[in-house]
């Protein structure tokens, strides 16, 4: 199923199922069970497909990206969190921070998975049973705050408002097939800046779930960002930053395109 979350013309939020002949209302929510209806959805605005319980991120999880960053291949997954305040809808702007200013705002296309049911100490063989589905994410990062003004922590740099666009749809695990063979790309103003495949991940999806659920409960609605491939702006020569007026697109095979314009925070 392709699930969207949307606002109707009355301003209320619903889930819908995208089908070839349109979007249809769903009763319930993805974590307690969704029931299909035959009612066409009144979609005014597409929202991020989930309201995350938390956002767990994996750093340096693609071999070529670890290399471009000058880092060795990690022995264990590198884990950090993004604040849930950072979630942004498809089509809504990524805001360049001005009150706590950044001049080095970067893109990172990432395959995001959504945990569908509570789990702890999940063996890798059962890991995908806990994944409701997948969506596109942009792990937007203020590199100046990440590299030079963070005390070594990444959460500040990656948790500014709007720094976690998600969407445009959640594609359930059964429709994704093998999550380790998806083309994943970023375009900035139409120019391809990242274009790779999830088969380059150092720690695959089952390994990440086994590791992240070790002695740790994963709650329904937890969103896990699985790392970005090479081509990020900070590693380019010359470096490439997003600026007001730009348009950034993250595209993942079988999921779709997550588009966000860039604006200055006011
Ligand atoms: Mg990232």
Coordinates of C-alpha atoms and ligand atoms in Angstrom, one line a residue:
X1 CA 0.0 0.0 0.0
X2 CA 1.0 3.6 -0.7
X3 CA 0.0 5.6 2.3
X4 CA -0.2 9.4 2.4
X5 CA -1.1 11.6 5.3
X6 CA -3.1 14.7 4.2
X7 CA -5.1 17.7 5.3
X8 CA -8.6 18.0 3.9
X9 CA -10.3 21.3 2.9
X10 CA -11.7 21.5 6.5
X11 CA -8.2 21.5 7.9
X12 CA -8.5 18.0 9.4
X13 CA -5.7 15.3 9.1
X14 CA -6.4 11.9 7.6
X15 CA -4.6 8.9 6.0
X16 CA -5.3 7.9 2.5
X17 CA -4.3 5.1 0.1
X18 CA -2.9 6.1 -3.3
X19 CA -4.3 3.9 -6.0
X20 CA -4.1 4.2 -9.8
X21 CA -7.5 5.8 -9.9
X22 CA -7.0 8.3 -7.1
X23 CA -6.5 8.6 -3.4
X24 CA -9.1 6.9 -1.1
X25 CA -9.8 7.6 2.6
X26 CA -8.4 5.1 5.1
X27 CA -10.1 4.6 8.5
X28 CA -7.8 4.2 11.5
X29 CA -4.1 4.9 11.7
X30 CA -1.1 2.9 10.4
X31 CA -0.1 1.7 13.9
X32 CA -3.4 0.2 15.0
X33 CA -4.6 -0.9 11.6
X34 CA -5.9 0.8 8.5
X35 CA -9.1 -0.1 6.8
X36 CA -9.7 0.7 3.1
X37 CA -12.8 2.6 2.1
X38 CA -14.3 3.5 -1.3
X39 CA -14.5 7.2 -0.5
X40 CA -12.4 9.5 -2.6
X41 CA -10.1 11.5 -0.3
X42 CA -10.5 15.3 -0.2
X43 CA -6.8 16.2 -0.3
X44 CA -5.9 19.8 0.1
X45 CA -2.3 19.3 1.2
X46 CA 0.1 16.4 1.5
X47 CA 1.8 16.1 4.9
X48 CA 4.8 14.2 6.1
X49 CA 3.5 10.6 6.1
X50 CA 4.0 10.1 9.8
X51 CA 4.3 12.2 13.0
X52 CA 7.5 10.5 14.3
X53 CA 7.7 9.2 17.9
X54 CA 11.4 9.9 17.5
X55 CA 13.9 10.2 14.7
X56 CA 17.0 8.0 14.9
X57 CA 19.7 8.6 12.4
X58 CA 22.7 6.6 11.2
X59 CA 25.8 8.5 10.1
X60 CA 28.5 7.3 7.7
X61 CA 26.6 4.3 6.5
X62 CA 27.6 4.3 2.9
X63 CA 31.1 3.1 2.0
X64 CA 31.7 5.9 -0.6
X65 CA 30.3 8.6 1.7
X66 CA 32.6 7.5 4.6
X67 CA 35.5 7.7 2.2
X68 CA 34.6 11.2 0.9
X69 CA 34.2 12.4 4.6
X70 CA 37.8 11.1 5.3
X71 CA 36.4 8.6 7.9
X72 CA 37.2 4.9 8.3
X73 CA 34.5 2.4 7.8
X74 CA 32.7 2.3 11.2
X75 CA 32.8 -0.9 13.3
X76 CA 29.4 -0.3 14.7
X77 CA 26.6 2.0 13.5
X78 CA 27.1 5.7 14.3
X79 CA 23.8 6.8 16.0
X80 CA 22.4 10.2 16.6
X81 CA 19.0 11.8 16.9
X82 CA 17.1 14.6 15.1
X83 CA 14.5 16.5 17.0
X84 CA 10.9 15.8 15.9
X85 CA 10.4 19.6 15.7
X86 CA 12.5 19.3 12.5
X87 CA 9.9 17.4 10.5
X88 CA 8.8 19.2 7.4
X89 CA 6.1 18.3 4.8
X90 CA 6.7 17.6 1.2
X91 CA 6.6 20.9 -0.7
X92 CA 7.1 23.1 2.3
X93 CA 10.3 25.1 2.7
X94 CA 13.5 24.2 4.4
X95 CA 14.5 27.3 6.3
X96 CA 18.1 28.5 6.4
X97 CA 18.6 29.5 10.1
X98 CA 19.1 33.2 10.7
X99 CA 18.6 33.7 14.4
X100 CA 21.2 31.1 15.1
X101 CA 22.7 31.6 11.7
X102 CA 24.3 29.1 9.3
X103 CA 26.0 29.7 6.0
X104 CA 26.6 26.0 5.3
X105 CA 23.3 24.2 5.0
X106 CA 23.7 20.8 3.2
X107 CA 21.4 18.1 1.8
X108 CA 21.5 14.4 2.4
X109 CA 19.1 12.0 0.7
X110 CA 18.2 9.1 2.9
X111 CA 16.0 6.0 2.9
X112 CA 13.8 6.3 6.0
X113 CA 12.0 3.4 7.6
X114 CA 9.0 3.7 9.9
X115 CA 8.7 1.2 12.8
X116 CA 5.2 -0.2 12.8
X117 CA 5.1 -2.1 16.2
X118 CA 6.9 -2.0 19.5
X119 CA 10.0 -4.2 19.7
X120 CA 13.1 -4.9 21.7
X121 CA 16.1 -7.2 21.1
X122 CA 14.8 -7.9 17.6
X123 CA 16.8 -10.6 15.7
X124 CA 17.8 -9.6 12.2
X125 CA 15.8 -12.5 10.7
X126 CA 12.6 -10.9 12.0
X127 CA 13.6 -7.2 11.6
X128 CA 11.5 -6.4 8.5
X129 CA 8.4 -7.7 10.4
X130 CA 8.7 -4.5 12.5
X131 CA 9.0 -2.1 9.6
X132 CA 5.7 -0.6 8.5
X133 CA 7.2 1.0 5.4
X134 CA 9.7 3.3 3.8
X135 CA 9.7 6.9 2.7
X136 CA 12.2 9.6 1.5
X137 CA 14.1 11.8 3.9
X138 CA 16.4 14.7 3.6
X139 CA 18.8 14.8 6.6
X140 CA 19.5 18.5 6.3
X141 CA 22.6 19.6 8.1
X142 CA 24.2 22.9 9.1
X143 CA 27.8 21.9 8.5
X144 CA 29.3 24.9 10.4
X145 CA 27.4 23.9 13.5
X146 CA 28.2 20.2 12.9
X147 CA 31.9 20.6 12.3
X148 CA 33.0 23.6 14.3
X149 CA 30.4 24.7 16.8
X150 CA 29.1 21.5 18.2
X151 CA 31.6 20.1 20.7
X152 CA 31.6 17.0 18.5
X153 CA 27.8 16.4 18.7
X154 CA 25.7 16.4 15.6
X155 CA 22.2 16.9 17.1
X156 CA 22.4 20.8 17.1
X157 CA 23.4 21.0 13.5
X158 CA 20.7 18.5 12.3
X159 CA 17.7 19.5 14.4
X160 CA 16.9 23.1 13.3
X161 CA 13.2 23.5 12.4
X162 CA 12.4 22.1 8.9
X163 CA 15.7 20.0 8.8
X164 CA 13.8 16.7 8.5
X165 CA 11.6 16.7 5.4
X166 CA 9.8 13.4 5.0
X167 CA 7.6 12.0 2.2
X168 CA 5.8 12.2 -0.1
X169 CA 4.3 8.8 0.7
X170 CA 4.9 5.8 2.9
X171 CA 5.3 2.6 0.8
X172 CA 4.7 -0.5 2.9
X173 CA 7.4 -3.1 3.2
X174 CA 5.7 -5.7 1.0
X175 CA 5.7 -3.3 -2.0
X176 CA 9.4 -2.3 -1.5
X177 CA 10.8 -5.8 -2.0
X178 CA 14.6 -5.7 -1.3
X179 CA 15.4 -2.4 0.5
X180 CA 19.1 -2.9 -0.3
X181 CA 18.7 -2.4 -4.1
X182 CA 17.0 1.0 -4.4
X183 CA 18.4 3.9 -6.5
X184 CA 18.7 7.0 -4.3
X185 CA 19.4 10.5 -5.5
X186 CA 19.4 14.2 -4.8
X187 CA 18.9 17.0 -7.3
X188 CA 19.6 20.7 -6.4
X189 CA 18.0 23.1 -8.8
X190 CA 17.6 20.2 -11.3
X191 CA 21.3 19.2 -11.2
X192 CA 22.0 15.7 -9.9
X193 CA 24.4 15.9 -6.9
X194 CA 23.9 12.4 -5.4
X195 CA 23.0 9.3 -7.4
X196 CA 23.7 5.9 -5.9
X197 CA 22.1 2.7 -4.6
X198 CA 21.2 1.4 -1.1
X199 CA 23.3 -1.6 -1.9
X200 CA 26.3 0.5 -0.7
X201 CA 25.1 0.6 2.9
X202 CA 27.7 -0.6 5.4
X203 CA 25.0 -1.8 7.9
X204 CA 21.9 -3.1 6.1
X205 CA 18.3 -2.6 7.4
X206 CA 18.1 -5.8 9.4
X207 CA 21.5 -5.2 11.0
X208 CA 20.4 -1.6 12.0
X209 CA 17.1 -2.8 13.6
X210 CA 18.9 -5.6 15.5
X211 CA 21.5 -3.1 16.8
X212 CA 19.1 -0.2 17.5
X213 CA 16.6 -2.5 19.4
X214 CA 19.4 -4.1 21.5
X215 CA 18.4 -3.4 25.2
X216 CA 16.3 -0.6 23.7
X217 CA 12.6 -0.5 22.9
X218 CA 11.7 0.8 19.5
X219 CA 8.3 2.4 19.7
X220 CA 5.7 2.5 16.9
X221 CA 6.3 5.6 14.8
X222 CA 10.0 5.6 15.3
X223 CA 11.6 6.9 12.1
X224 CA 15.0 5.6 11.3
X225 CA 17.2 7.5 8.7
X226 CA 19.7 5.0 7.2
X227 CA 22.5 7.3 6.1
X228 CA 23.4 9.1 2.9
X229 CA 25.5 8.2 -0.1
X230 CA 28.4 10.3 -1.4
X231 CA 28.0 13.6 -3.1
X232 CA 27.1 15.8 -0.1
X233 CA 27.9 19.5 -0.5
X234 CA 30.5 19.7 2.3
X235 CA 32.7 17.1 0.5
X236 CA 32.5 18.8 -3.0
X237 CA 35.2 21.0 -4.4
X238 CA 34.1 23.7 -4.4
X239 CA 31.7 23.1 -1.5
X240 CA 28.0 23.5 -2.4
X241 CA 25.5 25.0 0.0
X242 CA 21.7 25.4 -0.3
X243 CA 20.5 28.9 -0.3
X244 CA 17.2 30.8 -0.4
X245 CA 15.5 30.3 -3.8
X246 CA 16.9 26.8 -4.4
X247 CA 14.8 23.7 -4.9
X248 CA 16.1 20.4 -3.5
X249 CA 14.6 17.0 -4.5
X250 CA 15.3 13.6 -3.0
X251 CA 14.2 10.7 -5.2
X252 CA 14.2 7.0 -4.2
X253 CA 13.1 4.2 -6.5
X254 CA 9.7 2.7 -5.7
X255 CA 8.9 5.6 -3.3
X256 CA 8.9 8.8 -5.3
X257 CA 10.2 12.4 -5.1
X258 CA 10.4 14.6 -2.0
X259 CA 10.7 18.2 -3.1
X260 CA 11.4 21.2 -0.8
X261 CA 12.1 24.8 -1.7
X262 CA 14.7 26.7 0.3
X263 CA 13.8 29.9 2.2
X264 CA 15.5 32.1 4.8
X265 CA 14.1 31.9 8.3
X266 CA 12.3 35.2 9.1
Ligands
LIG1 MG1 22.6 11.7 7.4

